[in-house]
CSV table of C-alpha atoms in Angstrom, one decimal:
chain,number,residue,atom,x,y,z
A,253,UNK,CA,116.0,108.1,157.3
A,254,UNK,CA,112.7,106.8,156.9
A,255,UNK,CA,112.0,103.3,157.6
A,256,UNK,CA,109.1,101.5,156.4
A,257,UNK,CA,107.5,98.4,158.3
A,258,UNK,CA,104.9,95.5,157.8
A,259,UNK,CA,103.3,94.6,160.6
A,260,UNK,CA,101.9,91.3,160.6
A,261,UNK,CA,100.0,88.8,162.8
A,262,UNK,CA,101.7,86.7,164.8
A,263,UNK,CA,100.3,83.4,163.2
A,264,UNK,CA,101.2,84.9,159.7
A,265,UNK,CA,104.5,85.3,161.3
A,266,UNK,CA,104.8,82.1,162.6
A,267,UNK,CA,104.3,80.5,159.4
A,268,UNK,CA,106.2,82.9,157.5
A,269,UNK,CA,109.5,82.3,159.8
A,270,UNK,CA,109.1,78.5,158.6
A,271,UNK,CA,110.1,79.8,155.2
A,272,UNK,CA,112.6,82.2,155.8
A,273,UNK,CA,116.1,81.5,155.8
A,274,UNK,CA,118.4,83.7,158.3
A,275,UNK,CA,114.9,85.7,158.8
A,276,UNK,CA,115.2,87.0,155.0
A,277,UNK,CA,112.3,86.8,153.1
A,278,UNK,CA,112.4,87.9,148.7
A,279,UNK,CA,109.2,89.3,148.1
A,280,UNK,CA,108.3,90.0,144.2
A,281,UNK,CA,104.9,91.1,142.5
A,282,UNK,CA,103.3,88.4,139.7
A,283,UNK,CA,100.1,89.0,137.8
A,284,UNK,CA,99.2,91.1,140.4
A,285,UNK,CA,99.7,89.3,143.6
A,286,UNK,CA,102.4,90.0,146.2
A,287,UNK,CA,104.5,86.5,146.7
A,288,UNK,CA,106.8,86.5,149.8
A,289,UNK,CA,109.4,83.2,148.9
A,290,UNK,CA,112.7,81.8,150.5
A,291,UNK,CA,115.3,83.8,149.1
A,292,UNK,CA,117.5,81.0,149.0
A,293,UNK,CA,115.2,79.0,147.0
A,294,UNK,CA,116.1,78.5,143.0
A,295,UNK,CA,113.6,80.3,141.0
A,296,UNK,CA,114.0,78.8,137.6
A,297,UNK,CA,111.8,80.5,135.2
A,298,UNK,CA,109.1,78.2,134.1
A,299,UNK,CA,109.5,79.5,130.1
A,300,UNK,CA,113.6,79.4,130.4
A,301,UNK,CA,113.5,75.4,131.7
A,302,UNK,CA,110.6,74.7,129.5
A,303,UNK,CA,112.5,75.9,126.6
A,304,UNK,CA,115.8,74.5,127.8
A,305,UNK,CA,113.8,71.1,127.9
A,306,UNK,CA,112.5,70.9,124.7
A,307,UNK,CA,115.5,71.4,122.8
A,308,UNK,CA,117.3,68.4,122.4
A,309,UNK,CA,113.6,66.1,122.3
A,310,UNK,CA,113.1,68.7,119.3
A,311,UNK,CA,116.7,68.3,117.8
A,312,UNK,CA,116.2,64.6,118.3
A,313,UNK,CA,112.3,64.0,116.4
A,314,UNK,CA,114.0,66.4,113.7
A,315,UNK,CA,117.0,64.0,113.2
A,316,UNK,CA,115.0,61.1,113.1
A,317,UNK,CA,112.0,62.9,110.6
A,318,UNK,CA,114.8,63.4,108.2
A,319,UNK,CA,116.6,59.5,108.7
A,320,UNK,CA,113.1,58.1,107.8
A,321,UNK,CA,112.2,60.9,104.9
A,322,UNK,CA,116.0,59.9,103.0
A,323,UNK,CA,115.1,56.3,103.8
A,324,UNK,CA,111.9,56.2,102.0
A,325,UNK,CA,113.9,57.5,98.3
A,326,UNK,CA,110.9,60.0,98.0
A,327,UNK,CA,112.1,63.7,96.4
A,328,UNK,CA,109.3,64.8,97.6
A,329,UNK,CA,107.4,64.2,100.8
A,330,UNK,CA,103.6,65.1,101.4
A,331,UNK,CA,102.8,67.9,104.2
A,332,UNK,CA,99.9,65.8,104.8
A,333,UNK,CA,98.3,62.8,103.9
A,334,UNK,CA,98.8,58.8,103.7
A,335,UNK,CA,100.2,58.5,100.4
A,336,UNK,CA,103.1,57.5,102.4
A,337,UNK,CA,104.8,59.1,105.5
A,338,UNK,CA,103.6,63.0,105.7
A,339,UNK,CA,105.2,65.6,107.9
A,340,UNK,CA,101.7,65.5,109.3
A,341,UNK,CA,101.6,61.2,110.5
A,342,UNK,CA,105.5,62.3,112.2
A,343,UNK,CA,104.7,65.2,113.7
A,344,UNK,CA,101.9,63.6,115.8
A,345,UNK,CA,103.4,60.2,116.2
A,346,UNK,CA,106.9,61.8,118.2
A,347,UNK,CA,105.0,64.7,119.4
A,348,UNK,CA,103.1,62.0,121.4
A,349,UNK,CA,105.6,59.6,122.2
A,350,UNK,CA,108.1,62.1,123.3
A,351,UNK,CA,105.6,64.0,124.7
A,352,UNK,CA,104.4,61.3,127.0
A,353,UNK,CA,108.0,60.7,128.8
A,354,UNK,CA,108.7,64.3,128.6
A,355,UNK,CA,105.9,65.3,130.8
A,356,UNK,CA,106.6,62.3,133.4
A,357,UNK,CA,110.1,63.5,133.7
A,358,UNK,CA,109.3,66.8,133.7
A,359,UNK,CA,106.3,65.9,136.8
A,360,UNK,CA,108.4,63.5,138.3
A,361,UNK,CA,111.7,66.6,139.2
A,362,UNK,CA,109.0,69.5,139.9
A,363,UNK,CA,107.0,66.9,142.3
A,364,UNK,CA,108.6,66.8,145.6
A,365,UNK,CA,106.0,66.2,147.8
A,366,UNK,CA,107.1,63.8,150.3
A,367,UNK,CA,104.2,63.4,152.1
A,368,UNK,CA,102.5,61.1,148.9
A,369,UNK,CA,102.9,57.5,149.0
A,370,UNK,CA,105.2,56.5,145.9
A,371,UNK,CA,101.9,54.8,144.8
A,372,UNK,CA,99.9,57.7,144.8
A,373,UNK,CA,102.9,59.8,142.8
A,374,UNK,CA,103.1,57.2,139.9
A,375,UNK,CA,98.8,56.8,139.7
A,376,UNK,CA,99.0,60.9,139.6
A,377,UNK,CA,101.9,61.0,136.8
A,378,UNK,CA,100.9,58.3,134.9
A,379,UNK,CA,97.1,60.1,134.7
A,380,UNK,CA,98.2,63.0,134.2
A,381,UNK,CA,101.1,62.3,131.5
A,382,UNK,CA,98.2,60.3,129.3
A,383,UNK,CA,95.4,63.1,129.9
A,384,UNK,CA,97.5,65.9,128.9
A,385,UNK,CA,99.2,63.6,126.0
A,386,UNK,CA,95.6,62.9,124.9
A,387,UNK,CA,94.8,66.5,124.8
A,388,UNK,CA,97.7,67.4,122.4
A,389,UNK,CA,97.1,64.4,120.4
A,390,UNK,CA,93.6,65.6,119.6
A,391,UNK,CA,94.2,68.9,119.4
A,392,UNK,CA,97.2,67.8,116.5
A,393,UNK,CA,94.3,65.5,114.7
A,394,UNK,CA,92.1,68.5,114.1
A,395,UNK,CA,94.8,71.1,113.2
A,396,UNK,CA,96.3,68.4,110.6
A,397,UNK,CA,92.6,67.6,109.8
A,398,UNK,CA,92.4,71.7,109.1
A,399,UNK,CA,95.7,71.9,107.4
A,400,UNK,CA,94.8,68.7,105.2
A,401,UNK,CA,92.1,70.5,103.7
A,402,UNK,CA,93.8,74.2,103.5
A,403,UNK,CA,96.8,72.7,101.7
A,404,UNK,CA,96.0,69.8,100.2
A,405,UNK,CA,99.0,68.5,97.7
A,406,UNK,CA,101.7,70.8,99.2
A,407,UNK,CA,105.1,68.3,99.2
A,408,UNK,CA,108.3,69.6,100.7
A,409,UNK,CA,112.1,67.8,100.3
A,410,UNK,CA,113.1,65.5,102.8
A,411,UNK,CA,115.2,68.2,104.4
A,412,UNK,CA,112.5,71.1,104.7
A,413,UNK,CA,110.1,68.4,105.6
A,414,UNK,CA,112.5,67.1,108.9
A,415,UNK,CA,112.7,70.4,109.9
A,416,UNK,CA,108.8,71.0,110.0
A,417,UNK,CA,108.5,68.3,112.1
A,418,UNK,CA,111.3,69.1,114.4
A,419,UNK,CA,109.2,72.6,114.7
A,420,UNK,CA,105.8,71.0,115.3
A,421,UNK,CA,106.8,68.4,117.7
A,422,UNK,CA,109.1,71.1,119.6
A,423,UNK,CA,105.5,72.9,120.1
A,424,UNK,CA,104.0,70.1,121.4
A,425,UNK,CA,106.6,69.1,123.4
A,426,UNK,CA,106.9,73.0,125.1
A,427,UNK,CA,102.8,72.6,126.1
A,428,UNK,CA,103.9,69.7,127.3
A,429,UNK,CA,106.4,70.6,129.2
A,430,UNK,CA,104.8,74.2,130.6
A,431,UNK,CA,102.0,72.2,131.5
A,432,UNK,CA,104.0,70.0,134.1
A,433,UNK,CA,105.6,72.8,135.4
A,434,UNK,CA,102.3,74.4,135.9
A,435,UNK,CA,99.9,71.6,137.4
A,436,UNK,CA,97.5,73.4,139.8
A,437,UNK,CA,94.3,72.8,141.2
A,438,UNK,CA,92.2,75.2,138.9
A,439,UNK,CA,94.1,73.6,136.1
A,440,UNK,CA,93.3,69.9,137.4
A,441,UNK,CA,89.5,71.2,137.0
A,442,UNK,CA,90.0,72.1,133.4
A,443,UNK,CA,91.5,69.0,132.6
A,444,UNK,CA,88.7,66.9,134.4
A,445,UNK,CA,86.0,68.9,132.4
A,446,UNK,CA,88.2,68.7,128.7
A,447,UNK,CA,88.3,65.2,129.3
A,448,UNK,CA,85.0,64.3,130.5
A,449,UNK,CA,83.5,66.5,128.2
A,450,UNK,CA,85.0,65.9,125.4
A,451,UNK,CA,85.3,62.3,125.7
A,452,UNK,CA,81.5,61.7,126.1
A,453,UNK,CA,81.0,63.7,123.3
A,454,UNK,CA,83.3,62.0,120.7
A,455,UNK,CA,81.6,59.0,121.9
A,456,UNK,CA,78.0,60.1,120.7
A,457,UNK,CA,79.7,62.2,117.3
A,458,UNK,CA,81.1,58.6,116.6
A,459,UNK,CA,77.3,56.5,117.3
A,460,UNK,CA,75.3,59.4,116.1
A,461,UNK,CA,74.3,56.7,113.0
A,462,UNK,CA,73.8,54.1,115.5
A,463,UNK,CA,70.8,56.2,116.9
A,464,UNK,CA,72.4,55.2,120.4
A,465,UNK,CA,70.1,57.7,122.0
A,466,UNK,CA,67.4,55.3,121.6
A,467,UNK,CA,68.9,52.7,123.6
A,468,UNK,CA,70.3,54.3,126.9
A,469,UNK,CA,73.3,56.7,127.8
A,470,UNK,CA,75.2,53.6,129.0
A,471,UNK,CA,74.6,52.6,125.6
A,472,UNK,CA,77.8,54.6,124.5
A,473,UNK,CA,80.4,51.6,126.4
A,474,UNK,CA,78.8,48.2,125.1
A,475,UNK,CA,80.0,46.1,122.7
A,476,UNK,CA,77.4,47.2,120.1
A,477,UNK,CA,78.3,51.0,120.3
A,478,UNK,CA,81.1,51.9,117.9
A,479,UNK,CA,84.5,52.1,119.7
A,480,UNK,CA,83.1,51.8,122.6
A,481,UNK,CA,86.7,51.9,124.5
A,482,UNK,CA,86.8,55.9,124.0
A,483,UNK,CA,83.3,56.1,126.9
A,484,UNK,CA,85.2,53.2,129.2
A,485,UNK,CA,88.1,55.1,128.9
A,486,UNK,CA,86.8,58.6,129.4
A,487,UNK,CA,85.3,57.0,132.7
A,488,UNK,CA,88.6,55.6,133.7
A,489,UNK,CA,90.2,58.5,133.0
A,490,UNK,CA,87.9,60.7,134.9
A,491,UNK,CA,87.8,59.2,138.1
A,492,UNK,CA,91.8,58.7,138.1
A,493,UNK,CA,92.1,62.6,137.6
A,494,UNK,CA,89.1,62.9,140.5
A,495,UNK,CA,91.3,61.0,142.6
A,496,UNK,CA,94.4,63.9,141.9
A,497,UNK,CA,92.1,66.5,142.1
A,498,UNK,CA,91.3,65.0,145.6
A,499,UNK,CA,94.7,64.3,146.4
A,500,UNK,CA,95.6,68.0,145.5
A,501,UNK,CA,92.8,69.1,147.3
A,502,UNK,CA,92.9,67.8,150.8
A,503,UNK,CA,96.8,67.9,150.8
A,504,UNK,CA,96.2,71.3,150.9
A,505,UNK,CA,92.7,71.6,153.3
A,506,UNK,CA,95.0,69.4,155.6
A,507,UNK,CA,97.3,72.1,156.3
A,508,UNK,CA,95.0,74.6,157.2
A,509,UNK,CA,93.4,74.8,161.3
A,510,UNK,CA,90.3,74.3,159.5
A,511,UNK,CA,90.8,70.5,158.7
A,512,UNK,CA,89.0,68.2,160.9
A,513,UNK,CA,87.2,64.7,160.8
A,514,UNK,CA,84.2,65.9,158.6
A,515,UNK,CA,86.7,66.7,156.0
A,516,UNK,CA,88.2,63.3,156.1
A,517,UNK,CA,84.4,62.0,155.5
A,518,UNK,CA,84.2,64.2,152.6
A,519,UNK,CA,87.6,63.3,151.0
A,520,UNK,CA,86.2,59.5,151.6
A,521,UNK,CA,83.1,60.3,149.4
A,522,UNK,CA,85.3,61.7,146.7
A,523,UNK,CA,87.2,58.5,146.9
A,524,UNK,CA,83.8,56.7,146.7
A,525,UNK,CA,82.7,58.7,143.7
A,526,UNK,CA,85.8,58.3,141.6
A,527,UNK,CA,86.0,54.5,142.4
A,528,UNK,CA,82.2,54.1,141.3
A,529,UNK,CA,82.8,56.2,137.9
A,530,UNK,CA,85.7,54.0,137.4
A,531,UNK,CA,83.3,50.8,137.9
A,532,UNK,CA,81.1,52.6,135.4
A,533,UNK,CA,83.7,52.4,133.1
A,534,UNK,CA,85.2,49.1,133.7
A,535,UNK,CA,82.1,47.3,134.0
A,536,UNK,CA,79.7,47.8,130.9
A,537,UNK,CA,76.4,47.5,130.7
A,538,UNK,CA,76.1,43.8,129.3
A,539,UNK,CA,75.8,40.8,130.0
A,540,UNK,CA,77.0,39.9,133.8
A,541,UNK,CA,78.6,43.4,134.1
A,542,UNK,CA,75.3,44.6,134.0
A,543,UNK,CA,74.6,44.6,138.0
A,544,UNK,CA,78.0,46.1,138.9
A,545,UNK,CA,77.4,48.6,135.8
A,546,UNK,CA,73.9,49.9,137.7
A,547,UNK,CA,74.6,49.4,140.5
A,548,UNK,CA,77.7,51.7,139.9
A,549,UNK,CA,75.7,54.4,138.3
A,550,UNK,CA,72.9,54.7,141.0
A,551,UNK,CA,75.6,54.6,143.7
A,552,UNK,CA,77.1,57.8,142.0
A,553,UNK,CA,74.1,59.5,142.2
A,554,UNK,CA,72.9,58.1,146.1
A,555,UNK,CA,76.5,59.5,147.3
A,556,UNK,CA,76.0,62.6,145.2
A,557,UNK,CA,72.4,63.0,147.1
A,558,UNK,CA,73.9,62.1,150.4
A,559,UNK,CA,76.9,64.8,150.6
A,560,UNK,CA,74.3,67.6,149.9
A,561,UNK,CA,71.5,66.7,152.2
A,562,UNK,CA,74.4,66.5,155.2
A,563,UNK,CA,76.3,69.2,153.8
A,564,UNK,CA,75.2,71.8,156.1
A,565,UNK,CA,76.5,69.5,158.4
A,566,UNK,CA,80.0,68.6,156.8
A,567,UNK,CA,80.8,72.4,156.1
A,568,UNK,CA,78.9,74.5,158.3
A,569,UNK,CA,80.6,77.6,157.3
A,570,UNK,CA,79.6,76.9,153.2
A,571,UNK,CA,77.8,80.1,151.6
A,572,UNK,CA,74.2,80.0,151.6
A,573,UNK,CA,74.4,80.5,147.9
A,574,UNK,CA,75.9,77.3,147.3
A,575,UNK,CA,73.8,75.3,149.8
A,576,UNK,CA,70.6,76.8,148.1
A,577,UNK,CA,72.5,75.2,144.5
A,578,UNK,CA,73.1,72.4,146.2
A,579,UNK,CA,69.0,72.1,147.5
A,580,UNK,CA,68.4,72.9,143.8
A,581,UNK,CA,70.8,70.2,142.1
A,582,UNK,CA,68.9,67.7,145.1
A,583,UNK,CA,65.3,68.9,143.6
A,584,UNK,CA,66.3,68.4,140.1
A,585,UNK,CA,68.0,65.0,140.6
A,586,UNK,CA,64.5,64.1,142.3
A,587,UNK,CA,62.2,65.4,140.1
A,588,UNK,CA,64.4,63.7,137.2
A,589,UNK,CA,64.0,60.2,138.9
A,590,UNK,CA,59.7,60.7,139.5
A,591,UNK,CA,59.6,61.8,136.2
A,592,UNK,CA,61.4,58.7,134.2
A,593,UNK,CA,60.3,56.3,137.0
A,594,UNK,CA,56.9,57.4,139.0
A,595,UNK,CA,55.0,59.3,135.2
A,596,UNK,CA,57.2,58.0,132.9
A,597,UNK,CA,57.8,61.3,131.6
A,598,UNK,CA,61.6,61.0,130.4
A,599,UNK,CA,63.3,58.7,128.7
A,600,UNK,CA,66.0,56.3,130.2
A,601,UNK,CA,68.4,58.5,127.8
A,602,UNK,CA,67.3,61.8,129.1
A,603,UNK,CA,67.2,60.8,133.1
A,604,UNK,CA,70.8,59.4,132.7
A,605,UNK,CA,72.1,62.5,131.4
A,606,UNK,CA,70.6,64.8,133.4
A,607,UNK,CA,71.6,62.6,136.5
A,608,UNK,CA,75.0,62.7,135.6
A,609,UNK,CA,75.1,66.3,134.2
A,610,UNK,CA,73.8,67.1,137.3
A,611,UNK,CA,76.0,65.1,139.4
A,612,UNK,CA,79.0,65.7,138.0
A,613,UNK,CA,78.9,69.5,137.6
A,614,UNK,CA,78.1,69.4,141.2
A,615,UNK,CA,80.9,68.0,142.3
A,616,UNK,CA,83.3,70.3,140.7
A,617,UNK,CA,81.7,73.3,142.0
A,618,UNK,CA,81.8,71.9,145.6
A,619,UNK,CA,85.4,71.9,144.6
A,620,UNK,CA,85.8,75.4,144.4
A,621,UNK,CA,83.9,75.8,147.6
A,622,UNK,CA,86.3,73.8,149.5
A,623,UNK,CA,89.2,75.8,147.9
A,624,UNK,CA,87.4,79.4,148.9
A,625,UNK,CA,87.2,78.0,152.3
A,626,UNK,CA,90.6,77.4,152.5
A,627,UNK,CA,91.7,80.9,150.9
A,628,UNK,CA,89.7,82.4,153.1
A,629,UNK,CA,91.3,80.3,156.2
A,630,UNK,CA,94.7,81.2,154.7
A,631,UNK,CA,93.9,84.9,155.1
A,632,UNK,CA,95.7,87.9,157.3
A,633,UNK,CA,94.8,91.4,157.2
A,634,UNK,CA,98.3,93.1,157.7
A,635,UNK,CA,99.3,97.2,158.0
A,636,UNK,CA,101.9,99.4,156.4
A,637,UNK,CA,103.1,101.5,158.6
A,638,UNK,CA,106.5,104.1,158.6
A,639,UNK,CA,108.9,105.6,160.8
């Protein structure tokens, strides 16, 4: 009988027997990758718990939709609006709220890293419970906003309408849930840019008659801009999910043979960075925040300028095609700073946001570096062979 073998290399091996349990090893294929797991390991599918999850928080926002509908004495009750409770106002309010503990349970089970600090597990479930919750709450606002405006004057009875919102906040509540099943670096990235992104841009949508572009960028978090909270927040917010994506990051790089002391340095600037976006945030440009505020920002930017001219340095085996993007982003951030301060060129507006744009995207794609160069450390060339 023919016997087919993998041969290996003995480091794979050595890592592989760490895993194996009476030298068995399950090996399955998924989205086209080969995974070799611990057979005795229990595999839950992540849909199966997600749904068995979301049941009774579904069962439970429909129960108390309907209590509140009867309660009112309306026949009828509005699919949206603010006449008085809608299935709309409902549907976000325990969507969010169950949402919110559902995902730190959820987190809190799947986490089992030992190695973190309890500290460091609360700051990354907390962070990551609001962003995600904030994500789904926004996302609800303009689908009710779109649904307000599709079906405007639709009413239901206080029985159809519980069971709409026991539908709407189970599908909230299964994102939810999927999403802290499924917390991975790449998605960590995604989140950072949604919520950057998109927070900074609410901020100038909602001071666009304010003409805040003629003040400064920093403009966006005083007192005089109009709720100001959602740029300091978006700040705050940022730097804590840095601070994961660091945490997630170097967890991993410190595994690998390649870690070493230039690696801590770098994991200390990220640190740096997300405490100085933070300070951005916390301290506003006013009044006596002012220095820390400025400070803060040109501190981003002088770490941001200091990793890429010793980066060579830090990561001598980075691609040449990111250290000649990296020399680029240094040109521009210089060129930026002569022009608003040496000719006067740009505005105060216009340098802040290309400093930051510049910055900031930056830093994410030195991200992905890193995790190439641990891929590629964590990579075996192995032979079929048969006897």
């Amino acid at each position: 009988m023919t016997k087919n073998y993998l041969e290996i290399p003995e480091e794979l091996y050595n890592k592989l027997s760490d895993y194996a349990e009476n030298d068995q090893l399950s090996i399955r294929l998924e989205n086209q990758q080969i995974l070799l797991e611990n057979p005795k390991i229990n595999h839950t599918n992540k849909q199966n718990l997600a749904l068995h999850y979301f049941i009774v928080p579904s069962l439970t926002s429909g129960i108390i939709a309907l209590l509140i509908f009867l309660s009112t004495n309306h026949p009828q009750i509005a699919f949206t609006g603010s006449r008085h409770l809608s299935v709309a106002s409902l549907s976000i309010i325990l969507s969010t709220l169950f949402g919110f503990f559902g995902f730190i349970w959820t987190y809190l089970r799947k986490s089992c890293d030992l190695s973190k600090s309890k500290f460091k597990i609360f700051r990354e479930t907390l962070t990551l419970s609001v962003a995600y919750t904030s994500i789904s709450f926004a996302v609800q606002i303009i689908f009710w906003y779109i649904i307000g405006k599709t079906f405007s004057g639709v009413t239901f009875d206080p029985f159809t309408a519980g069971f709409l919102v026991l539908v709407f906040v189970g599908i909230i509540f299964y994102f939810l849930i999927s999403a802290a099943l499924s917390v991975t670096l790449p998605n960590l990235i995604l989140l950072l840019f949604i919520t950057f992104i998109g927070g900074i841009l609410v901020s100038m949508a909602t001071n666009n008659q304010k003409d805040w572009w003629q003040h400064n960028f920093s403009f966006l978090g005083t007192g005089e801009a109009t709720q100001h909270w959602q740029f300091n927040i978006t700040l705050i917010f940022s730097a804590l999910i840095l601070l994961t994506i660091t945490d997630f990051l170097f967890a991993e790089f410190s595994k690998s043979s390649l870690y070493n002391y230039k690696f801590k340095i770098i994991r200390v600037f990220y640190i740096l960075i997300a405490f100085l976006i933070a300070f951005v945030g916390i301290f506003p440009a006013q009044s006596w925040t002012m220095p820390i505020h400025n400070n803060s920002a040109f501190g981003l930017v002088a770490v941001v300028l200091i990793m890429i001219i010793f980066l060579k340095w830090l990561v001598p085996t980075i691609s040449k095609e990111f250290l000649a993007l990296s020399w680029t982003a240094l040109i521009a951030l210089i060129l930026s700073a002569v022009a608003f301060m040496g000719i006067h060129y740009l505005s105060l507006t216009v340098f802040e946001i290309i400093a930051f744009a510049v910055a900031f995207t930056w830093l994410v794609m030195f991200i992905n570096s890193l995790r190439g160069i641990i891929q590629e450390g964590n990579e075996w060339q192995v032979k079929l062979l048969q006897k």
